[in-house]
Amino acid sequence: LSSDTTNIQTDVHYPTNNALIYDCIKTAHRLLKKIKKDKSDQDRLDKMQKNAKELNYKINNTKKDDQQQLFFDYMTILSMLIAESKDTVNRYPATKHIIKLSEFLTSFDKVFNMSLKHQILCEKVPNADKLFSIFEPHTTILVKGQRKIEFGHKMLITRGKSNLILDHKVFEDVPADSNRLLPSIDRIIENYNVQPADSSNDGGFVSKANIDGCKEKGLINIVFTKITKSLKNIAQSPEIERQLKIWRGTTEAVISNLKRGFDVQRVLWQGFEKFCAKIAWSVLGYNLRVITNRILE
């Protein structure tokens, strides 16, 4: 078995505070205009939207140190629209637009609160308290080494020597790789009723708990590409250890084939459940292709 993780992006733009506030204002403006048909209400909403658009442009073209007053004016518009949205949801009958507006209210409040802390009060906001999209609120921030930041979900795959993906898992949070290896092996033993003999994984999975856990599950060769000084790979011979390290490197090719061949670098399906469904269908398609190639051979 060989496990590895990869980042799958959700369909969101880069989430600056400016962009998120403008998303909230545009969405509230659009839905309120569909609900309120009075011309004076429509004109007032259009004026607020126009002012917000001007502030959005100014913030994008103003140095960071000079943005505080602009954000204060910007968030004043947002607070007015949030208050009006809540009042509208409470007073109007439940139409499809009212229901949609009510679904956005939690996201509106979260964007307002985190922008207030960061832009006005100059406080640091932990990633756990941030919202990265009002349209895909399940999105998490993904940072891997010195690479650029991505937004989506981390995914674990475990494959066998046939190159079939035997297990995959999409995480709603951002777990450490080392905590996900043993549950994947457990799922494979339970789902396939087999006893794995070898495990070759990336250095991010190495830990004493994982080595001991693999031994308890009956694995014979337990190899990691990078090992800490206090731990050692377990292999029947140096040659087997070398071959398993080489074989683990091809797991990245499996991930690349899955992501490029079945278009899951960036998932366009909306909502976390559909996000997971798209990946599951893609894994199924990848496995069918591997099986078909074997049959043709």
Short mmCIF file of N, CA, C and O in Angstrom, two decimals, residues 67 189 237 277 291:
data_model
loop_
_atom_site.label_atom_id
_atom_site.label_comp_id
_atom_site.label_asym_id
_atom_site.label_seq_id
_atom_site.Cartn_x
_atom_site.Cartn_y
_atom_site.Cartn_z
N GLN A 67 -6.05 52.25 4.17
CA GLN A 67 -7.35 51.67 3.81
C GLN A 67 -8.38 51.70 4.93
O GLN A 67 -9.56 51.43 4.68
N ILE A 189 -8.53 -3.09 5.08
CA ILE A 189 -8.66 -4.43 5.65
C ILE A 189 -10.13 -4.80 5.79
O ILE A 189 -10.54 -5.93 5.49
N SER A 237 14.98 -6.51 3.84
CA SER A 237 16.33 -6.34 3.30
C SER A 237 16.48 -4.91 2.80
O SER A 237 15.47 -4.26 2.49
N ALA A 277 -18.81 14.00 -3.93
CA ALA A 277 -19.39 13.11 -4.94
C ALA A 277 -18.61 13.18 -6.25
O ALA A 277 -18.36 12.15 -6.90
N ILE A 291 -8.53 -0.85 -14.82
CA ILE A 291 -8.98 -2.23 -15.04
C ILE A 291 -9.09 -2.53 -16.52
O ILE A 291 -8.68 -3.60 -17.02
#
